XYZ file of C-alpha atoms in Angstrom:
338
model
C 16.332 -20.548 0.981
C 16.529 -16.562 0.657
C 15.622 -14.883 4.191
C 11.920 -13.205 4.277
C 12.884 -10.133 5.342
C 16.584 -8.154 5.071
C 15.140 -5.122 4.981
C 17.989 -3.607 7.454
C 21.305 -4.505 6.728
C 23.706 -3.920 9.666
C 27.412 -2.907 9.129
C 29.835 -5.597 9.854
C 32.280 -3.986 12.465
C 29.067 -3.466 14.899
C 28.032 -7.021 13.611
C 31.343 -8.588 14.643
C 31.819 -6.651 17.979
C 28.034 -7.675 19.005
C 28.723 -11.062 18.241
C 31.658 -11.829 20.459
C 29.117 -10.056 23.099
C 26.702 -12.606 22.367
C 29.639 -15.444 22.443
C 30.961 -14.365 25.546
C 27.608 -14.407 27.081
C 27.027 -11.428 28.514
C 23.756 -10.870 26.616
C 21.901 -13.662 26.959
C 20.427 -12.867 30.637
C 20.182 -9.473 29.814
C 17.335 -7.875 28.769
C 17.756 -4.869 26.030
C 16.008 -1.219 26.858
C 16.070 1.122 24.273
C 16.173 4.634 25.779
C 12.602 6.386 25.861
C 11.746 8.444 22.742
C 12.065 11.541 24.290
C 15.877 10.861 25.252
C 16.465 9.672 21.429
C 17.652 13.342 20.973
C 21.940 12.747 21.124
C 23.989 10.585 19.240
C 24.871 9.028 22.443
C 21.898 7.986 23.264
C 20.730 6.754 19.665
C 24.238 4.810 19.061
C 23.101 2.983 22.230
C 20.209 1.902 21.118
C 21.487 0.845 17.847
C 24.268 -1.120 19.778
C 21.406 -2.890 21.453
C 19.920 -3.487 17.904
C 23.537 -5.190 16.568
C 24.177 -7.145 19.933
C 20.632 -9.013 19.237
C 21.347 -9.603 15.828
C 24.466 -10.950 16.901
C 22.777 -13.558 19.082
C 20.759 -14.442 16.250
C 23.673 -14.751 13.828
C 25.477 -16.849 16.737
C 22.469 -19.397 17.187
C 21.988 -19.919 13.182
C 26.225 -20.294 13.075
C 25.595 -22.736 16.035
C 23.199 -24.903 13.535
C 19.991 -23.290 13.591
C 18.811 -22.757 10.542
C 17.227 -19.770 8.959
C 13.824 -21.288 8.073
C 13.999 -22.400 11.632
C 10.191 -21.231 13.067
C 11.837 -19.668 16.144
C 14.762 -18.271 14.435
C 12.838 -16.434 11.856
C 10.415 -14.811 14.451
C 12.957 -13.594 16.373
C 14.505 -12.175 13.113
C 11.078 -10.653 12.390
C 10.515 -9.263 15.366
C 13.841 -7.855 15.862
C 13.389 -6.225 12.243
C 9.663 -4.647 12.862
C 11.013 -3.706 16.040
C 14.253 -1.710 14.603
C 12.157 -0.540 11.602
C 9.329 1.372 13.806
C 12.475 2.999 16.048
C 13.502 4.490 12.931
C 10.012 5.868 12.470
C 10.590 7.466 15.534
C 7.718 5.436 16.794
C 6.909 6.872 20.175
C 4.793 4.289 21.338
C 6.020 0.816 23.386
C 6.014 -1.019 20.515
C 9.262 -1.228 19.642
C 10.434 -2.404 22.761
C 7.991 -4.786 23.335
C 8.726 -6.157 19.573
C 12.292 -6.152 20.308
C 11.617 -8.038 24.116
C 9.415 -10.416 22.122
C 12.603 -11.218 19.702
C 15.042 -11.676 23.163
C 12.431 -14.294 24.919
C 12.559 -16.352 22.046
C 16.916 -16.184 21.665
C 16.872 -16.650 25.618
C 14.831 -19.781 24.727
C 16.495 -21.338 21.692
C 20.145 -20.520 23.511
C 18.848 -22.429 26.547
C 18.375 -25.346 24.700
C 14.219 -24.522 26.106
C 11.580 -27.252 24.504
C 8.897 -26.871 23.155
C 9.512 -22.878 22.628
C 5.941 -21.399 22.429
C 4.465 -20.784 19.211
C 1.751 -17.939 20.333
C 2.489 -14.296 18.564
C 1.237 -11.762 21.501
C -0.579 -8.651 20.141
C 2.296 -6.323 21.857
C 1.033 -3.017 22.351
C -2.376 -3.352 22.404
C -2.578 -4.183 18.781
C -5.584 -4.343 16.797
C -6.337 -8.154 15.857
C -6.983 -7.741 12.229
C -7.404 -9.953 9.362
C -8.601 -13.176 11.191
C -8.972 -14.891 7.661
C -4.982 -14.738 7.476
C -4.672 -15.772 10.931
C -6.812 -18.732 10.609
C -4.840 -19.471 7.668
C -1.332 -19.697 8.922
C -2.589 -21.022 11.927
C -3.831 -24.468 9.442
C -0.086 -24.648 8.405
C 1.229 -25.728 12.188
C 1.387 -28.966 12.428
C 1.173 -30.264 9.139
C 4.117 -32.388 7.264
C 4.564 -28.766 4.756
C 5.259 -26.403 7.834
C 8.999 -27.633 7.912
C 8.806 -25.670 4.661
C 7.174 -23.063 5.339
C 8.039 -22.360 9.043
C 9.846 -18.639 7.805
C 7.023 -17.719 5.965
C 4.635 -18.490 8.875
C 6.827 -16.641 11.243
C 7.264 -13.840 9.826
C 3.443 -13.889 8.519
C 2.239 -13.888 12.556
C 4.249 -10.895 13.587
C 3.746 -8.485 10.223
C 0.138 -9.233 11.219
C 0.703 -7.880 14.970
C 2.870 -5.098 13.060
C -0.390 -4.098 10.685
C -2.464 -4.036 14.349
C 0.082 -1.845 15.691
C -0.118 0.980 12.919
C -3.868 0.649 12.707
C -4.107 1.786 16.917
C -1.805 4.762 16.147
C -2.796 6.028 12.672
C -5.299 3.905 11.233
C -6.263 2.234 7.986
C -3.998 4.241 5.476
C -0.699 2.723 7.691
C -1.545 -0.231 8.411
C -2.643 -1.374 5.096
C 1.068 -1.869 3.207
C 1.498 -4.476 6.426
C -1.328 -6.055 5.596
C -0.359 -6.864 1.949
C 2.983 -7.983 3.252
C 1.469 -10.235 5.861
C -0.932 -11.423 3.130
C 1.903 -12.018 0.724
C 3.855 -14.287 3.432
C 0.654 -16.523 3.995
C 0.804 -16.797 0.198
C 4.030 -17.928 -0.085
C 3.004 -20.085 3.116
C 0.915 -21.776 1.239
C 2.917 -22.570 -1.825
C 6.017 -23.986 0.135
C 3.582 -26.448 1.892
C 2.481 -27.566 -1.450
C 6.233 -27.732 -2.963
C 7.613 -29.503 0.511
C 9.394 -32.863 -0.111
C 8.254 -32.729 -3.885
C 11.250 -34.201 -6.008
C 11.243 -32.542 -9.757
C 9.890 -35.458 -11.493
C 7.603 -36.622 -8.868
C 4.088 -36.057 -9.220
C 2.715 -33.423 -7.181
C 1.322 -34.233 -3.421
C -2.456 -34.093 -2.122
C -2.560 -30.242 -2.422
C -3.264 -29.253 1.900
C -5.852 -26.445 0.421
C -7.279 -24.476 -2.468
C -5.021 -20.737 -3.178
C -6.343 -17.976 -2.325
C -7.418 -14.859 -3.873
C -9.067 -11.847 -3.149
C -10.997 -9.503 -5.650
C -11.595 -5.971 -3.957
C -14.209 -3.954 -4.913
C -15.322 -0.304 -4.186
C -18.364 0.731 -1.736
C -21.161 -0.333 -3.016
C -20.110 -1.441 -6.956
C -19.922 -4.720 -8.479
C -18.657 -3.673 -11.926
C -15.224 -5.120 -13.946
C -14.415 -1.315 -14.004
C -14.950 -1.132 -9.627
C -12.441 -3.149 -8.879
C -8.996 -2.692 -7.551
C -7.070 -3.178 -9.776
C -4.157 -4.273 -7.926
C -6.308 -6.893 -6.003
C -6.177 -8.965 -9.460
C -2.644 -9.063 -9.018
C -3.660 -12.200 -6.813
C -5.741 -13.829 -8.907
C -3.307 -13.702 -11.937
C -0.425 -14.748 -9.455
C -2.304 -17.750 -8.142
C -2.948 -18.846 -12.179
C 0.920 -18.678 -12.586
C 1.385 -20.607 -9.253
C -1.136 -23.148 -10.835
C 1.177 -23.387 -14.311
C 4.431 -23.451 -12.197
C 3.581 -25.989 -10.486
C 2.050 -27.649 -13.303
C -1.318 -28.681 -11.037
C -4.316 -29.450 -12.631
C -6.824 -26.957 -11.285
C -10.248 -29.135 -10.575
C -12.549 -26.261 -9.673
C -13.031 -22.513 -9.095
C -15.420 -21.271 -6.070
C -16.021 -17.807 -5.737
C -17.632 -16.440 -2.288
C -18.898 -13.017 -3.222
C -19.335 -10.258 0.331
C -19.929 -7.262 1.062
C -18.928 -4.656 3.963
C -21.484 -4.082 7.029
C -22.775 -1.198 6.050
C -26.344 -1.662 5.946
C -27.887 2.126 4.588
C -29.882 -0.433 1.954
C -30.755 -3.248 4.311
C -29.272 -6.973 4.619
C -30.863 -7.852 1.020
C -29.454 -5.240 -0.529
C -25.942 -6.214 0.358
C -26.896 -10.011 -0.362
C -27.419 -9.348 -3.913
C -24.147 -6.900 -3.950
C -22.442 -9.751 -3.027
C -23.905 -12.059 -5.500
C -23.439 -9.615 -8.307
C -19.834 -9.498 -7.606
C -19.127 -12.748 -7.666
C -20.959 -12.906 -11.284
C -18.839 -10.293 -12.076
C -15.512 -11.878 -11.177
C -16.913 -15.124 -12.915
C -16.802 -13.552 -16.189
C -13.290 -11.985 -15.128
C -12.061 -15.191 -15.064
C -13.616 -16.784 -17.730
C -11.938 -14.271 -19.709
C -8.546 -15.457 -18.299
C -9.356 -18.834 -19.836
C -10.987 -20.924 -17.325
C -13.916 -23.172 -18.261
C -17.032 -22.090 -17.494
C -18.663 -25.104 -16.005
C -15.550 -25.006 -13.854
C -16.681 -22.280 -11.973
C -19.322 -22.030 -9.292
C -20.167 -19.251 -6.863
C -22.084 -18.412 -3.810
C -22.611 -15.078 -2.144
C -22.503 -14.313 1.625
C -23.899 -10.522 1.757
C -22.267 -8.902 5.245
C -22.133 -12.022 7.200
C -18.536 -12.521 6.977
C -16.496 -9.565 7.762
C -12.489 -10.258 8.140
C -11.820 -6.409 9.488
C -14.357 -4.827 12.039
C -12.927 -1.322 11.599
C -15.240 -0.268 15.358
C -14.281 3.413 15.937
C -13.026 4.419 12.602
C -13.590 8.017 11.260
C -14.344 9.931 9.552
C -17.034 8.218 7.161
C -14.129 8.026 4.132
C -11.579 6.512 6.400
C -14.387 3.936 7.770
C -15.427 2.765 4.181
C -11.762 2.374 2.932
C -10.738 0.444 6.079
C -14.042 -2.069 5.262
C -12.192 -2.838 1.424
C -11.044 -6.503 2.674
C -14.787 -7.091 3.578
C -15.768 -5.902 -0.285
C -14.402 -8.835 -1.407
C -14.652 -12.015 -3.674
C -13.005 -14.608 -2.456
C -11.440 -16.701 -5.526
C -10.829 -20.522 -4.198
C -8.472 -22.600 -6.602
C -9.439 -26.180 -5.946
C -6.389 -28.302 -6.928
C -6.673 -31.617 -8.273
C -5.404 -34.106 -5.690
């Protein structure tokens, strides 16, 4: 299985010297400090830091070529964490977080090379970070413990901590930077999802009891509920989760939609009711157009009772009503055939 994220590549002499570090030892009870930001200002002190960078990824490349596998839960957090970590220091990120990213990588090594059991599965919001999206949480948090998490353990990993990584860039510069972490986090619960459904499923065996329906999500502007209001890049979802359904080759039983709308209330709660109903009409005839039966379809509409992102504090007005998009939402629900 490819690796979720290999976003830095590290050069091989640093690689190799790290790793006989790592063999020998020497870095296991040994906790990595990167130098404050405001000594990141010489190459001595930045090759340092790097160095620290390469001897963790050594440790990780020394546990995986000790026979921990990639897709390994603990093994890919680590991995995630030591890559959100390194790619915020070369944002110059001046906060803690990546420190406390890269600390959270070296508890979970220290753990795995201790032989520790069980290693905790909890993903800390390091840094203070802003607990967003608790509709993806709640869905990777379904996954533990099922038979499909064995296949979808990197996914889930690496969904948890680009979540904490989205929370992180929302504190320090809102909406606009912490929304490309969002989609990736929302991406990896996708592809969650999928490898549950594919685990243990032999080519010409049928299919097993789908775990849950996919997941889409229609965005819409503030206050519209045209075709012509959406985003159009939120269909990108919708016609992924159809191809998912073909790949598959699932029978799709049913289509909910669950129209919403955002909290703000300048028309009153029945106002934004009817919003929310008229936007899930709207994304009924969407679909129908994409070929699904009509009497397949059925929809309900939740108004502003539901928000997924709470957005308290956010200004000015524009930045408030672009951070609310998740909450202008229909939510499409696949229902698989079991």
């Amino acid at each position: 299985m490819k690796s979720t994220h290999n976003r830095f590549p590290l050069s091989r002499a640093l690689l190799a010297t790290a790793l006989l570090s790592a063999l020998a030892g020497t870095a296991a009870a040994q906790q990595t400090r990167l130098n404050p930001q405001e000594k990141r200002i010489t190459d001595e002190a930045i090759h340092a830091d790097l160095q620290g960078y390469e001897a963790t990824q050594g440790r990780i490349k020394a546990l995986n070529d000790g026979g921990r596998p990639v897709r390994d839960y603990h093994l890919s957090k680590a991995q995630c964490w030591l890559d959100v970590s390194f790619h915020e220091y070369t944002r110059n990120d001046r906060s803690a977080f990546p420190q406390e990213a890269l600390t959270e990588s070296e508890k979970l090594i220290v753990d795995m090379e201790n032989g520790v059991s069980p290693i905790p599965t909890d993903t800390p919001l390091v840094n203070g970070a802003k607990y967003l999206r608790d509709d993806l949480w709640q869905r990777l948090k379904a996954i533990h413990g099922t038979p499909g998490f064995s296949c979808a353990q990197q996914a889930v990993a690496c969904g948890e901590v680009e979540l904490v990584h989205a929370g992180n860039e929302f504190n320090q510069q809102q909406w606009r930077h912490s929304k490309p972490y969002i989609q990736i986090a929302e991406d990896l619960v996708n592809d969650a999802e999928a490898l549950v459904r594919q685990c243990g499923v032999a080519p010409d065996a049928a299919p097993p009891p789908a775990p849950g329906p996919l997941i889409a999500n229609v965005l819409f502007e503030f206050d519209r509920d045209g075709r012509k209001d959406i985003r159009t890049y939120s269909l990108e979802s919708v016609d992924r989760a159809l191809a998912t359904i073909a790949g598959e080759k699932r029978e799709l039983a049913g289509v909910l939609l669950v129209g919403h709308a955002d909290r703000m209330q300048g028309k009153g709660f029945d106002y934004n009711q009817g919003l929310s109903q008229r936007r899930a009409q709207t994304v009924r005839e969407l679909l129908i157009g994409r070929g699904i039966a009509p009497d397949k379809i059925r929809y309900e509409y939740r108004g502003d009772t539901q928000q997924v992102q709470q957005c308290d504090g956010v200004k000015p007005r524009a930045a408030l009503l672009e951070c609310l998009l998740p909450n202008r939402r229909v939510e499409v629900r696949f229902e698989l055939a079991r």
